[in-house]
Coordinates of C-alpha atoms and ligand atoms in Angstrom, one line a residue:
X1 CA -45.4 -48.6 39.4
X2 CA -42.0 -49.3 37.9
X3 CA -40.0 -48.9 42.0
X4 CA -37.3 -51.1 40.7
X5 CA -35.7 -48.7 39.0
X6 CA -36.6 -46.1 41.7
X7 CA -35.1 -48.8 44.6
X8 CA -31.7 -49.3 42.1
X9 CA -31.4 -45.6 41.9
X10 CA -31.9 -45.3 45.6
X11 CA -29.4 -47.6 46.2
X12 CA -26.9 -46.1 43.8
X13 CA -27.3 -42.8 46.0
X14 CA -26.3 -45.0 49.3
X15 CA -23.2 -46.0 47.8
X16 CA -22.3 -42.2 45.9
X17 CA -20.7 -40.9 49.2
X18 CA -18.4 -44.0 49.9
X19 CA -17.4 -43.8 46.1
X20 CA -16.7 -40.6 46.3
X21 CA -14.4 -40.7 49.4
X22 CA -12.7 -43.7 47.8
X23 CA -11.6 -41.3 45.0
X24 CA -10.9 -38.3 47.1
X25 CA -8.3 -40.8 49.8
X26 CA -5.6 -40.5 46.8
X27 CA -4.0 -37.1 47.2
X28 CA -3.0 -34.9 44.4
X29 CA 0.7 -36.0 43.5
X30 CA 3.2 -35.0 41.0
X31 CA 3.4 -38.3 39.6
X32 CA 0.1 -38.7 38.5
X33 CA -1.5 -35.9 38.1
X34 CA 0.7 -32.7 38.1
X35 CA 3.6 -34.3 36.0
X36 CA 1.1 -35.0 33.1
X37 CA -0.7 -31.5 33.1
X38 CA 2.9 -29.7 33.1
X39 CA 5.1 -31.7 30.9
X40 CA 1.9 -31.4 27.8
X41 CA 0.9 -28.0 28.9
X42 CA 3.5 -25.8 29.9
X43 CA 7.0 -27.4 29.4
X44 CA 7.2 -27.0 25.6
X45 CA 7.9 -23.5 26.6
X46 CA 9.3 -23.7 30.0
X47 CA 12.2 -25.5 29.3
X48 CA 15.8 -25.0 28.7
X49 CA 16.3 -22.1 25.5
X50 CA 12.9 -22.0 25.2
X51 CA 10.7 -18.7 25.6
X52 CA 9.6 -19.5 29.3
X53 CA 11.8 -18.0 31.9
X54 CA 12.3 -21.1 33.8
X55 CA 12.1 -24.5 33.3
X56 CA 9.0 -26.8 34.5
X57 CA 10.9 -30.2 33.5
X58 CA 11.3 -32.1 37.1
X59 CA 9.7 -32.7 40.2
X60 CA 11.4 -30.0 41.6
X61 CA 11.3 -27.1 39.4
X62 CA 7.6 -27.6 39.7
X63 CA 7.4 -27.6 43.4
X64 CA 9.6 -24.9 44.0
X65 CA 6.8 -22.5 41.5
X66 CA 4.2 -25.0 43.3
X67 CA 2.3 -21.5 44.5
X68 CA 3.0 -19.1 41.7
X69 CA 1.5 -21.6 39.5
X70 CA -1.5 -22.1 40.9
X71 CA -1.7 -18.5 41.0
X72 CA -0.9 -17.6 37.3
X73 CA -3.2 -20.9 36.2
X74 CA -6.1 -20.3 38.3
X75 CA -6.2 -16.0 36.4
X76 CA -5.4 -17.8 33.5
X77 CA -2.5 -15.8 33.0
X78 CA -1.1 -19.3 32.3
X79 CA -0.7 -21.3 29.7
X80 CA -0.8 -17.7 27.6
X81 CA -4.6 -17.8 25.6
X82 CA -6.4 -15.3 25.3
X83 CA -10.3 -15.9 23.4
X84 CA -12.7 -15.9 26.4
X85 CA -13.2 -19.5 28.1
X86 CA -16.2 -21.5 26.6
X87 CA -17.2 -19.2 24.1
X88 CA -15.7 -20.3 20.2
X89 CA -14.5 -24.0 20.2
X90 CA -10.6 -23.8 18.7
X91 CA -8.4 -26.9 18.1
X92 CA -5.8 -24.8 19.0
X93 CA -6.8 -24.2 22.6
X94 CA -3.9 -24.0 24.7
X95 CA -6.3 -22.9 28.4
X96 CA -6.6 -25.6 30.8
X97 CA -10.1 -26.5 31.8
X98 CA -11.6 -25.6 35.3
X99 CA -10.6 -29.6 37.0
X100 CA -7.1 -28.8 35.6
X101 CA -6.6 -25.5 37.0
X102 CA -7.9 -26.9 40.6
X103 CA -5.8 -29.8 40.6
X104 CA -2.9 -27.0 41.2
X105 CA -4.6 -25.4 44.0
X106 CA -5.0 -29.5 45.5
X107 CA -1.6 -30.3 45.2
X108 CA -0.2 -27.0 47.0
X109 CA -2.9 -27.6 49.6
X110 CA -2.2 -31.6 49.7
X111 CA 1.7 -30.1 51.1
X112 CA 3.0 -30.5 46.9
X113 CA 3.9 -34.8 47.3
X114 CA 6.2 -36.0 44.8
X115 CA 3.6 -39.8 45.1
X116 CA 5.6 -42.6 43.3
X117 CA 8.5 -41.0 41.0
X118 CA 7.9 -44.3 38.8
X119 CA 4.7 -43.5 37.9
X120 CA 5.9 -40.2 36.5
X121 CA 5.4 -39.9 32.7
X122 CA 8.7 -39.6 30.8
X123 CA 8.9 -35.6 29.2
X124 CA 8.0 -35.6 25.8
X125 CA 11.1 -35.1 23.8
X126 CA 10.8 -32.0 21.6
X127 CA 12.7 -32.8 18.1
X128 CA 15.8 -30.9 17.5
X129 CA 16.1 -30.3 13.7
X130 CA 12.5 -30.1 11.6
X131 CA 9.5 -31.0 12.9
X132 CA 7.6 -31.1 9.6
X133 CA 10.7 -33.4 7.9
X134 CA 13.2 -31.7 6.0
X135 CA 11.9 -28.3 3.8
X136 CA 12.6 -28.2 0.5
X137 CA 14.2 -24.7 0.6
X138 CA 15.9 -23.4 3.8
X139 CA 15.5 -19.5 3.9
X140 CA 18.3 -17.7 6.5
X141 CA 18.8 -14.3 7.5
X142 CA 21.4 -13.4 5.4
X143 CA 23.6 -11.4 8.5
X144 CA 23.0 -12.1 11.9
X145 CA 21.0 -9.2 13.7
X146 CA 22.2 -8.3 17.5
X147 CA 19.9 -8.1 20.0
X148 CA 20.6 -5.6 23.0
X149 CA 20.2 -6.9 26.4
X150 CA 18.1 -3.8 27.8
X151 CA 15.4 -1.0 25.9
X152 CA 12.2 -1.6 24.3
X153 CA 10.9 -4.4 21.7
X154 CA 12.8 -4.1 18.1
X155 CA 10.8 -4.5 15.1
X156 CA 12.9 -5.2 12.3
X157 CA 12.5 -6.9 8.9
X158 CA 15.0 -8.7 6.7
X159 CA 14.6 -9.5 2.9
X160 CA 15.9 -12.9 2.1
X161 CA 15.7 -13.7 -1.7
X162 CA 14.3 -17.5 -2.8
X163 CA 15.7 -17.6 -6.4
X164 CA 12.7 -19.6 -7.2
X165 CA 12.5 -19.9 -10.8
X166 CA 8.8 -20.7 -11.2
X167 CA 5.7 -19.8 -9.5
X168 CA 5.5 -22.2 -6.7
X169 CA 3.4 -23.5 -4.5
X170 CA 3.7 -23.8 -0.4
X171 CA 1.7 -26.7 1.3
X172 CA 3.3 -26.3 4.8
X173 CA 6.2 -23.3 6.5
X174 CA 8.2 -23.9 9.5
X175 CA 10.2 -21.2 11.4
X176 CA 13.1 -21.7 13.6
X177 CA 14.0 -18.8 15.6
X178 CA 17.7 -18.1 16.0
X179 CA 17.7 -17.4 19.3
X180 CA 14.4 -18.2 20.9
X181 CA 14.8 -16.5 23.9
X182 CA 14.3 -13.1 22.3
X183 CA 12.5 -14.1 19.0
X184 CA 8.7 -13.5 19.9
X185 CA 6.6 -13.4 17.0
X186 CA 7.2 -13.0 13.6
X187 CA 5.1 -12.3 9.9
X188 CA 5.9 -13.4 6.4
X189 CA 5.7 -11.2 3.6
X190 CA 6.2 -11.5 -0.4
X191 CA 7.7 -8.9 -2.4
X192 CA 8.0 -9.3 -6.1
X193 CA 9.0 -5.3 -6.6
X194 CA 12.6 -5.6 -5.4
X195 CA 11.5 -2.9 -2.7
X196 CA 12.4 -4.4 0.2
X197 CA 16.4 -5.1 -0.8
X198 CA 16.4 -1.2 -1.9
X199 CA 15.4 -0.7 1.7
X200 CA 17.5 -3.2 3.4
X201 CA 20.3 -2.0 1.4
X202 CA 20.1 1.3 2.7
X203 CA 19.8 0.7 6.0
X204 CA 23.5 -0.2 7.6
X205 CA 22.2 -2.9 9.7
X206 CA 21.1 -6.1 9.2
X207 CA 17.2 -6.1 7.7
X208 CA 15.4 -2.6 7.8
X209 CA 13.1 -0.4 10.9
X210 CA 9.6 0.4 10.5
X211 CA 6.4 -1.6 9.5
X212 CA 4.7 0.2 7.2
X213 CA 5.9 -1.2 4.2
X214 CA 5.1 -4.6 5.4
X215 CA 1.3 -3.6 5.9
X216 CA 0.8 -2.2 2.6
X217 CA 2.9 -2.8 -0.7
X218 CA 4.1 -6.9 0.2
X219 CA 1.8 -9.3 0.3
X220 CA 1.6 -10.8 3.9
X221 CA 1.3 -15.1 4.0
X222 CA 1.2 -15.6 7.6
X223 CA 3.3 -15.8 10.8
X224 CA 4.5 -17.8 13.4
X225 CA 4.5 -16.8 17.0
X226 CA 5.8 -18.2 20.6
X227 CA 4.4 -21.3 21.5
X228 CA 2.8 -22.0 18.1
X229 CA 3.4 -25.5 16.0
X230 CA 5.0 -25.3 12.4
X231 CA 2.2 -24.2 10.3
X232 CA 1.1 -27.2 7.3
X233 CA -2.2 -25.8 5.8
X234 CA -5.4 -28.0 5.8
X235 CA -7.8 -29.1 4.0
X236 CA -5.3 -29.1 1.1
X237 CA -5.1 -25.5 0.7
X238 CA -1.5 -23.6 -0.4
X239 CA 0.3 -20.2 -0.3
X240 CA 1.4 -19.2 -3.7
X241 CA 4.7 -17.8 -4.3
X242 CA 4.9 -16.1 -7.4
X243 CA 8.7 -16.8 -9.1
X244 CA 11.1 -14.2 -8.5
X245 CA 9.8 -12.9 -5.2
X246 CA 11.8 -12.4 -2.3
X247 CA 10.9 -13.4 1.2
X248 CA 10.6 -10.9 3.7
X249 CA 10.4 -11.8 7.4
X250 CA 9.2 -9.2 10.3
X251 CA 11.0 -10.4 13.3
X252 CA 9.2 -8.7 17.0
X253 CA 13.1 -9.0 19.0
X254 CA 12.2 -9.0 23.0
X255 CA 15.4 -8.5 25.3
X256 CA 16.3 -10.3 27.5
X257 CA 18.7 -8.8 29.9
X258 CA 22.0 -9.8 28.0
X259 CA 23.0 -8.9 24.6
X260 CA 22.4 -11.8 21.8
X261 CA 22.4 -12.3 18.2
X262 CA 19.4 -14.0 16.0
X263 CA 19.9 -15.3 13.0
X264 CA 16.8 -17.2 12.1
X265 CA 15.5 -19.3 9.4
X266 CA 12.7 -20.8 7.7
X267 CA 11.7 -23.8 6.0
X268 CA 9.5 -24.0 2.5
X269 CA 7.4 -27.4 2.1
X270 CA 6.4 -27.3 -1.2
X271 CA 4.0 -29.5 -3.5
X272 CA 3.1 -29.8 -6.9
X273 CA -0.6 -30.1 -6.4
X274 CA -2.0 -26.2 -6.7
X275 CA -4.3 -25.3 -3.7
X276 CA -7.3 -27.2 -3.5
X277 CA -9.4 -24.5 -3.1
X278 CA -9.0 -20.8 -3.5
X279 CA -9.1 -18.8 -0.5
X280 CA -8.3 -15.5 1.2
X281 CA -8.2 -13.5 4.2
X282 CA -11.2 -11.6 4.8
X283 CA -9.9 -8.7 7.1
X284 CA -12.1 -6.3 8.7
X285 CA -12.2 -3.3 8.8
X286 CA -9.9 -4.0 5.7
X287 CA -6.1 -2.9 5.6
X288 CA -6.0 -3.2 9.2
X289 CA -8.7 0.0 9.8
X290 CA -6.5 2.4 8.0
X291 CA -9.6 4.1 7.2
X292 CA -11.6 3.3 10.2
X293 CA -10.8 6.9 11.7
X294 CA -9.4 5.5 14.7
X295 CA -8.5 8.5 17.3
X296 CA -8.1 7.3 20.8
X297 CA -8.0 10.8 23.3
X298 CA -5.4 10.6 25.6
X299 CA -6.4 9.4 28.8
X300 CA -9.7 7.1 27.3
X301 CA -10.4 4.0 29.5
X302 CA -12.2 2.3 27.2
X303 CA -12.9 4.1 23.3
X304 CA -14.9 1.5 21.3
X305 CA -14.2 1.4 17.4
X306 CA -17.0 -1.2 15.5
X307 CA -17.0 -2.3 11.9
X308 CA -19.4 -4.2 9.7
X309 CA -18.9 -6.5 6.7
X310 CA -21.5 -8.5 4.7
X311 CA -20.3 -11.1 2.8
X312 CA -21.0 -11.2 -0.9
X313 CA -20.6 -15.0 -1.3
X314 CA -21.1 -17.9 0.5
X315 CA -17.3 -19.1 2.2
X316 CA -16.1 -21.3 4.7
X317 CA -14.4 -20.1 7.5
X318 CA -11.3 -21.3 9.7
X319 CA -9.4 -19.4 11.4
X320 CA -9.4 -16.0 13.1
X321 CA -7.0 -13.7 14.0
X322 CA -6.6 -9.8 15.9
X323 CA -4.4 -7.3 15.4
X324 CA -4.1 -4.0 17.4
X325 CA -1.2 -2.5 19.0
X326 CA -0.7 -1.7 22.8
X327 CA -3.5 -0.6 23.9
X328 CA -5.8 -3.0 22.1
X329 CA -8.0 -4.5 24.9
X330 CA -11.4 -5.6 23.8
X331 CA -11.7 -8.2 20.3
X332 CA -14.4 -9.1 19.4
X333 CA -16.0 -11.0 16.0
X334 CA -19.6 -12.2 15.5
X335 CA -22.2 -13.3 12.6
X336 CA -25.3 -12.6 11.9
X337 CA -26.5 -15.2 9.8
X338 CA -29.4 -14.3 6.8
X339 CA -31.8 -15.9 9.1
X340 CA -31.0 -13.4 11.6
X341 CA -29.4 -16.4 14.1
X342 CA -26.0 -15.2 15.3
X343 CA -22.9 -16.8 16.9
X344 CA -19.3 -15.3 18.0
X345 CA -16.5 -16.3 15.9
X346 CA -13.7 -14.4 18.3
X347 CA -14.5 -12.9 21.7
X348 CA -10.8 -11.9 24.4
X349 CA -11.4 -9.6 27.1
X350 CA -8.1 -9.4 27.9
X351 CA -6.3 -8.9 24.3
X352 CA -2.5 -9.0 24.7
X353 CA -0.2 -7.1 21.8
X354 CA 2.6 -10.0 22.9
X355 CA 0.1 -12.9 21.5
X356 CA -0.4 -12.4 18.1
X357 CA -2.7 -16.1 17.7
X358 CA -4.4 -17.8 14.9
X359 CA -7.5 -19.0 16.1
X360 CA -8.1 -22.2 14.4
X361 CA -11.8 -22.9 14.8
X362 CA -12.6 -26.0 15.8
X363 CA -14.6 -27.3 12.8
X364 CA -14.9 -25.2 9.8
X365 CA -17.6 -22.7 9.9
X366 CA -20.4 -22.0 6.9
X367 CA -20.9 -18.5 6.3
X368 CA -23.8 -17.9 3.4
X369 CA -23.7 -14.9 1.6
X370 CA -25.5 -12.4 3.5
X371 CA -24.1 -12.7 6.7
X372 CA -23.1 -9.3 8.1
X373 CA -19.6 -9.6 10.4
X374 CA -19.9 -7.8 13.4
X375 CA -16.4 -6.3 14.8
X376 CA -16.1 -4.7 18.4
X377 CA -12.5 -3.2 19.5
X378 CA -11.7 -1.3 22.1
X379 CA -8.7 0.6 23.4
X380 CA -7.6 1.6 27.0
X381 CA -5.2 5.0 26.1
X382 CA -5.3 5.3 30.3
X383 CA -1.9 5.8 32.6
X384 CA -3.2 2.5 33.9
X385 CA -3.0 0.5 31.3
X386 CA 0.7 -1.3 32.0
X387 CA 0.7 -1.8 28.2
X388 CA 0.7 1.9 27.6
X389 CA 3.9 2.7 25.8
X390 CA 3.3 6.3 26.5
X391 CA 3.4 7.9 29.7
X392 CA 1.6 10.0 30.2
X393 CA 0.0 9.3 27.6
X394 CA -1.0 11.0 24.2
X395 CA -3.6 11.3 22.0
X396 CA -3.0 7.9 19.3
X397 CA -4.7 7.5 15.6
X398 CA -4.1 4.9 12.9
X399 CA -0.5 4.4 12.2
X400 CA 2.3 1.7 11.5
X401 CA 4.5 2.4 14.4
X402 CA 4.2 0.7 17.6
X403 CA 3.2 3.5 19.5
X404 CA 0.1 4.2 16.5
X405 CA -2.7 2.1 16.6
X406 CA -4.6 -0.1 14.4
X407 CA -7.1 -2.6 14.6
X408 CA -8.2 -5.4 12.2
X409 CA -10.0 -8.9 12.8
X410 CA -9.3 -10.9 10.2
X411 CA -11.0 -14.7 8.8
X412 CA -9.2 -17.5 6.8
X413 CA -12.2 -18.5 4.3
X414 CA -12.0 -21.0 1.4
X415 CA -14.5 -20.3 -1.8
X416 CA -15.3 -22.6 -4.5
X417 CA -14.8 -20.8 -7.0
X418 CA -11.8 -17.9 -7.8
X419 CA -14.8 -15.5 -8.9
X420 CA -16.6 -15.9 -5.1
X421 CA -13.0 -14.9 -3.7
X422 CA -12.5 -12.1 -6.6
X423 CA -15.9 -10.7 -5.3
X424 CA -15.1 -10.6 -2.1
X425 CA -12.0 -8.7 -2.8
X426 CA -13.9 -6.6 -4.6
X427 CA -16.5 -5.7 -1.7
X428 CA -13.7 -5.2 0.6
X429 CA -11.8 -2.6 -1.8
X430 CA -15.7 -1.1 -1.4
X431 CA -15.6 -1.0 1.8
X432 CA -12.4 0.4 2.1
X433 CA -13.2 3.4 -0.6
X434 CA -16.5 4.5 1.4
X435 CA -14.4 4.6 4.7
X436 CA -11.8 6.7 2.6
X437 CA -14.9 8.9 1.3
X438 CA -16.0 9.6 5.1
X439 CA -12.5 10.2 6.1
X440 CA -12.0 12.6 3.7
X441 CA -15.6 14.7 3.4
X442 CA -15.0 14.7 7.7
X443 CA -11.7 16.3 7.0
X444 CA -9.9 14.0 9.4
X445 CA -7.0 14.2 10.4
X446 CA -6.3 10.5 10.4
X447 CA -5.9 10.2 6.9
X448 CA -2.5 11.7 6.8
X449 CA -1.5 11.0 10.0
X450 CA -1.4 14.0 10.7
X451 CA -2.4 15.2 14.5
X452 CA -1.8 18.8 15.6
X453 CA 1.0 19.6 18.1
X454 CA 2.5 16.1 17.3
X455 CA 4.1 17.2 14.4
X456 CA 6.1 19.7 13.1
X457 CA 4.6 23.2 11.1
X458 CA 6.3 22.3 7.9
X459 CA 4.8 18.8 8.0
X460 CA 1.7 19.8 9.4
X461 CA 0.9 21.8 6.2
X462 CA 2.3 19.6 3.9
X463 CA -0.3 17.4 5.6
X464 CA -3.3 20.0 5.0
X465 CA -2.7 20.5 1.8
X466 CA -2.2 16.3 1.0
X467 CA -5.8 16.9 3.0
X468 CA -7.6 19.3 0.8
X469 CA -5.9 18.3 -3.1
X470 CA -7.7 14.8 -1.8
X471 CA -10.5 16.1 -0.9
X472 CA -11.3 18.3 -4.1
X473 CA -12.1 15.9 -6.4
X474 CA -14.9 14.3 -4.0
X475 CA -16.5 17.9 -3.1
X476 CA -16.9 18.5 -7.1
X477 CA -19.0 15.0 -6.9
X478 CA -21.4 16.9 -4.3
X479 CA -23.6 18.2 -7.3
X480 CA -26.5 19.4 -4.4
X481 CA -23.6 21.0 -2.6
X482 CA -24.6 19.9 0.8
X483 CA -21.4 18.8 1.7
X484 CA -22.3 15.2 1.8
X485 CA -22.4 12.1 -0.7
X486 CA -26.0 11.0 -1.4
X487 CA -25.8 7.5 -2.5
X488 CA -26.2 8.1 -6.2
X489 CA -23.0 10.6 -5.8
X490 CA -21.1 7.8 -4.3
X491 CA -21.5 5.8 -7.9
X492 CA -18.7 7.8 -9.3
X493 CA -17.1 8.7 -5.9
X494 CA -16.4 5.3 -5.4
X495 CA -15.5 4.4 -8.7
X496 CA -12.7 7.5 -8.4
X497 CA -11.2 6.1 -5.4
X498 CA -11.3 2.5 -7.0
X499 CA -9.1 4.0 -10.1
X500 CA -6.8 5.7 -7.5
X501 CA -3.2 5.2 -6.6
X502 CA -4.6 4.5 -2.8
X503 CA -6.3 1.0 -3.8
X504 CA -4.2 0.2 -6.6
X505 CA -1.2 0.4 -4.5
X506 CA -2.6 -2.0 -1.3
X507 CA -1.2 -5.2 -3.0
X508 CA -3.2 -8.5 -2.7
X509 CA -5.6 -8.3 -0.2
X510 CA -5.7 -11.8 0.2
X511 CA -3.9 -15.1 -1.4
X512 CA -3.9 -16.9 -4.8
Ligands
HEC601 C1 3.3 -20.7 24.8 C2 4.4 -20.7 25.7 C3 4.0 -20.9 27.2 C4 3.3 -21.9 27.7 C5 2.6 -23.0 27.0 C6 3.3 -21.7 29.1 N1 4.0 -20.6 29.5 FE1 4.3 -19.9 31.4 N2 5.3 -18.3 30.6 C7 5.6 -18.2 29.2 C8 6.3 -16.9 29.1 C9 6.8 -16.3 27.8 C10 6.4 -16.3 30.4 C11 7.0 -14.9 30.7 C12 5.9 -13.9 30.9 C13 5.2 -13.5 29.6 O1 6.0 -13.1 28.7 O2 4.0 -13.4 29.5 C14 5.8 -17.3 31.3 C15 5.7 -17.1 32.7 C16 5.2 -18.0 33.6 C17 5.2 -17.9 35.0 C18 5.7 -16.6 35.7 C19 4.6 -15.7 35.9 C20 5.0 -14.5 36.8 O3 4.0 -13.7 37.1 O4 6.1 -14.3 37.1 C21 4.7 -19.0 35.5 C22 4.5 -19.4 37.0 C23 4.3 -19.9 34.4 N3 4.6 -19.2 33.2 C24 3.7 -21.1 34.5 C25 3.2 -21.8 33.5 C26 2.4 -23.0 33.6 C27 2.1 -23.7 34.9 C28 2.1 -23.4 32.3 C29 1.3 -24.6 32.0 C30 0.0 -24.8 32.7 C31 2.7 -22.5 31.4 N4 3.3 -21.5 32.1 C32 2.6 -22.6 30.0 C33 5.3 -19.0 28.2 C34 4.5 -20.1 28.3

């Protein structure tokens, strides 16, 4: 009978409570335990000209918040992340864990002591100037673009040309807002058609409105957002800048009360080394559900859109990323493996248009060929939805303006070879030209955009007709006239829609 170990065990449990007061006689102070929570967690954004709207810097500036923050930590409306707690393991995971959040609600109940200011850790100096060392090529707004203190978000895009002389490659891309207090997220694009200068040369402001040509004709290479760390790719990868192309940069302005002006700019790294690997987003439903039929009725609490993708070839996955609009509420992403085992690769409740993220997973995920993506997004088109930008509100299908809707979740995956990525392409273009078949056989009226009573007669038949000349060539394929495509009539329906303008037109889909 081994009681020794059963008598040491015993005797550990005698002394558990006295240990356990021993560490519970040191109250919560700022010194040691708030100060070092706040000045890693929260003060790279809560300081002075940064995107927080006060600064959590001192002692007192924390106190004073003492309650609000352990109100807005303990929701997790603070630090801003969204993916579901404790489901995908990012490196980027900016949400406190559960003894973080409570050591808030000890400190407001402990009366908020300062404890000894010496022990305070010193606030970690952010660098003015480059983080990532000084780019190679600085890329500025050309004009500065005024922000006005009061009204609703601007979306605006400016064309800044690179002169590069060869096709180059980008290992790492830093962006430094103008003025940070209204810059809140922003995209990169490529154009190498000289389209984007036509259009910011028309327009008499600085940059250009809208966002559909960003989505489809320029080839999009990433973003930065609030919060977020300049971006160096890993694992040795690199964006590839074709010579000649100019750099176009969707600003999302947020005002701020008083009238400013942004001029921002953005740092190139490059390297002579090509990318390591090739690689490619892997969006779906592709072209961020253009095609996905997406029709929210007014009113809807929760109207659930859900796409599939199987992979063609085995990839490696590392980031993921979700893009709706206002009302986007639900994001979810999961794999079913070939051997029929499945995980979640992005899973947020509580999606928020303001927080466009990358989520960078924590290690690198395998995906064999085979494996089917799952995609669930939902929409709340309600009056209570805060979000809603339309009150009351209307019915909303796929379009590029703010007040549209779209939904996409999209992958980061590296290949091993530039035919895996090329086929993967290809079964996304696939996918895309069945979604455009159903669209079109249905009649619906999200593939022009156009929705009755929202538009005017003139455009409305314009529309119809767009509808119909579309649709012709597709009915002729229904040899059995039964109004549908069997799947032998899809062969050269397919094939059609590959040859078409539509597809041709999309751009990359993904990077070189
Ligand atoms: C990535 C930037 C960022 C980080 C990190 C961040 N905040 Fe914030 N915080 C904001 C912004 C921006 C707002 C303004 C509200 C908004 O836009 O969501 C805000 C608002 C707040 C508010 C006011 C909320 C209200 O309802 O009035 C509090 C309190 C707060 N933050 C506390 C914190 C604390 C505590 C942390 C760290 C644990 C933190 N924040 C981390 C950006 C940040």
């Amino acid at each position: 009978m081994p009681y020794r170990p059963v008598l040491r065990s015993l005797a550990l449990l005698l002394l558990w409570p006295a240990a356990l007061a021993a560490a519970e006689k040191r109250p919560v102070t700022f010194s040691e335990d708030i100060a070092p929570l706040v000045f890693s967690n929260c003060a790279a954004c809560h300081r002075p000209g940064q995107i927080g709207p006060f600064a959590l810097t001192d002692y007192e500036s924390v106190k004073r918040r003492a309650k609000l923050i352990a109100e807005v930590t303990e929701d997790r409306t603070m630090p801003p992340w969204h993916a579901d707690p404790g489901v995908v393991a990012y490196s980027n995971d900016r949400s406190l864990t559960k003894e973080q959040i409570a050591l808030f609600s000890d400190w407001l109940a402990a009366g908020t002591p300062e404890g000894d200011p010496a022990k305070t850790p010193v606030l970690p100096e952010i660098k003015d100037g480059w983080q990532m060392g000084p780019p190679d090529q600085i890329a500025t707004m050309p004009e500065a673009f005024t922000v006005p203190a009061e009204g609703r978000d601007i979306y605006r895009k400016f064309t800044i040309p690179l002169n590069l002389d060869k096709d180059t490659w980008v290992k790492g891309i830093e962006f430094h807002p103008g003025d940070p207090r209204v810059v809140h997220h922003i995209l990169y694009y490529l154009d190498t058609t000289g389209k984007a200068r036509e259009m910011d040369a028309k327009d008499p402001k600085p940059g250009f409105g809208g966002m559909s040509q960003s989505n489809g004709e320029f080839r999009y290479i990433g973003g930065w957002d609030v919060g977020t760390q300049p971006v160096e790719l890993p694992y040795g990868l690199r964006w590839f800048i074709p010579k000649g192309s100019d750099l176009v940069v969707q600003v999302h302005y947020h005002p701020i009360g008083k009238e400013t002006t942004d001029q921002s700019s953005v740092g190139f790294h490059y390297s002579d080394e090509p990318t390591a690997k090739p690689w490619s987003i892997i969006p779906v439903p592709p072209h961020f559900g253009m095609m996905q039929g997406i029709d929210i009725p007014a009113g809807e609490k929760e109207h659930i859109e859900k796409a599939s993708f199987t992979i063609p070839e085995d990839c490696t996955i590392f980031s993921v990323n979700a893009h709706a609009h206002y009302l986007g509420k639900r994001m979810e992403m999961s794999a079913t493996f070939p051997d029929g085992s499945t995980r979640w690769l992005l899973k947020t409740s509580n999606w928020d248009f303001k927080w466009q993220e990358d989520y960078a997973f924590k290690d690198p995920i395998k995906l064999p060929a085979g494996t089917r993506l799952d995609v669930l997004m939902s929409y709340d088109n309600s009056a209570e939805n805060p979000a809603n930008p339309t009150k009351p509100p209307k019915r909303v299908i796929w379009g590029p303006s703010t007040t549209d809707e779209m939904g996409v979740i999209t992958l980061s995956a590296i290949f091993e070879t530039k035919e895996q990525k090329e086929a993967t392409h290809q079964a996304l273009r696939v996918y895309l030209a069945n979604q455009m078949i159903d669209r079109l056989l249905e009649g619906s009226e999200t593939v022009f955009g156009q929705v009755r009573g929202q538009i005017g007669a003139a455009d409305q038949n314009k529309a119809s007709k767009n509808l119909e000349a579309a649709r012709a060539p597709l009915l002729a394929l229904d040899f059995d006239k039964d109004s549908k495509l069997s799947s032998a009539e899809r062969i050269p329906a397919i094939a059609y829609i590959l040859q078409g303008a539509f597809i041709k037109n999309l751009g990359a889909i993904g990077f070189d």
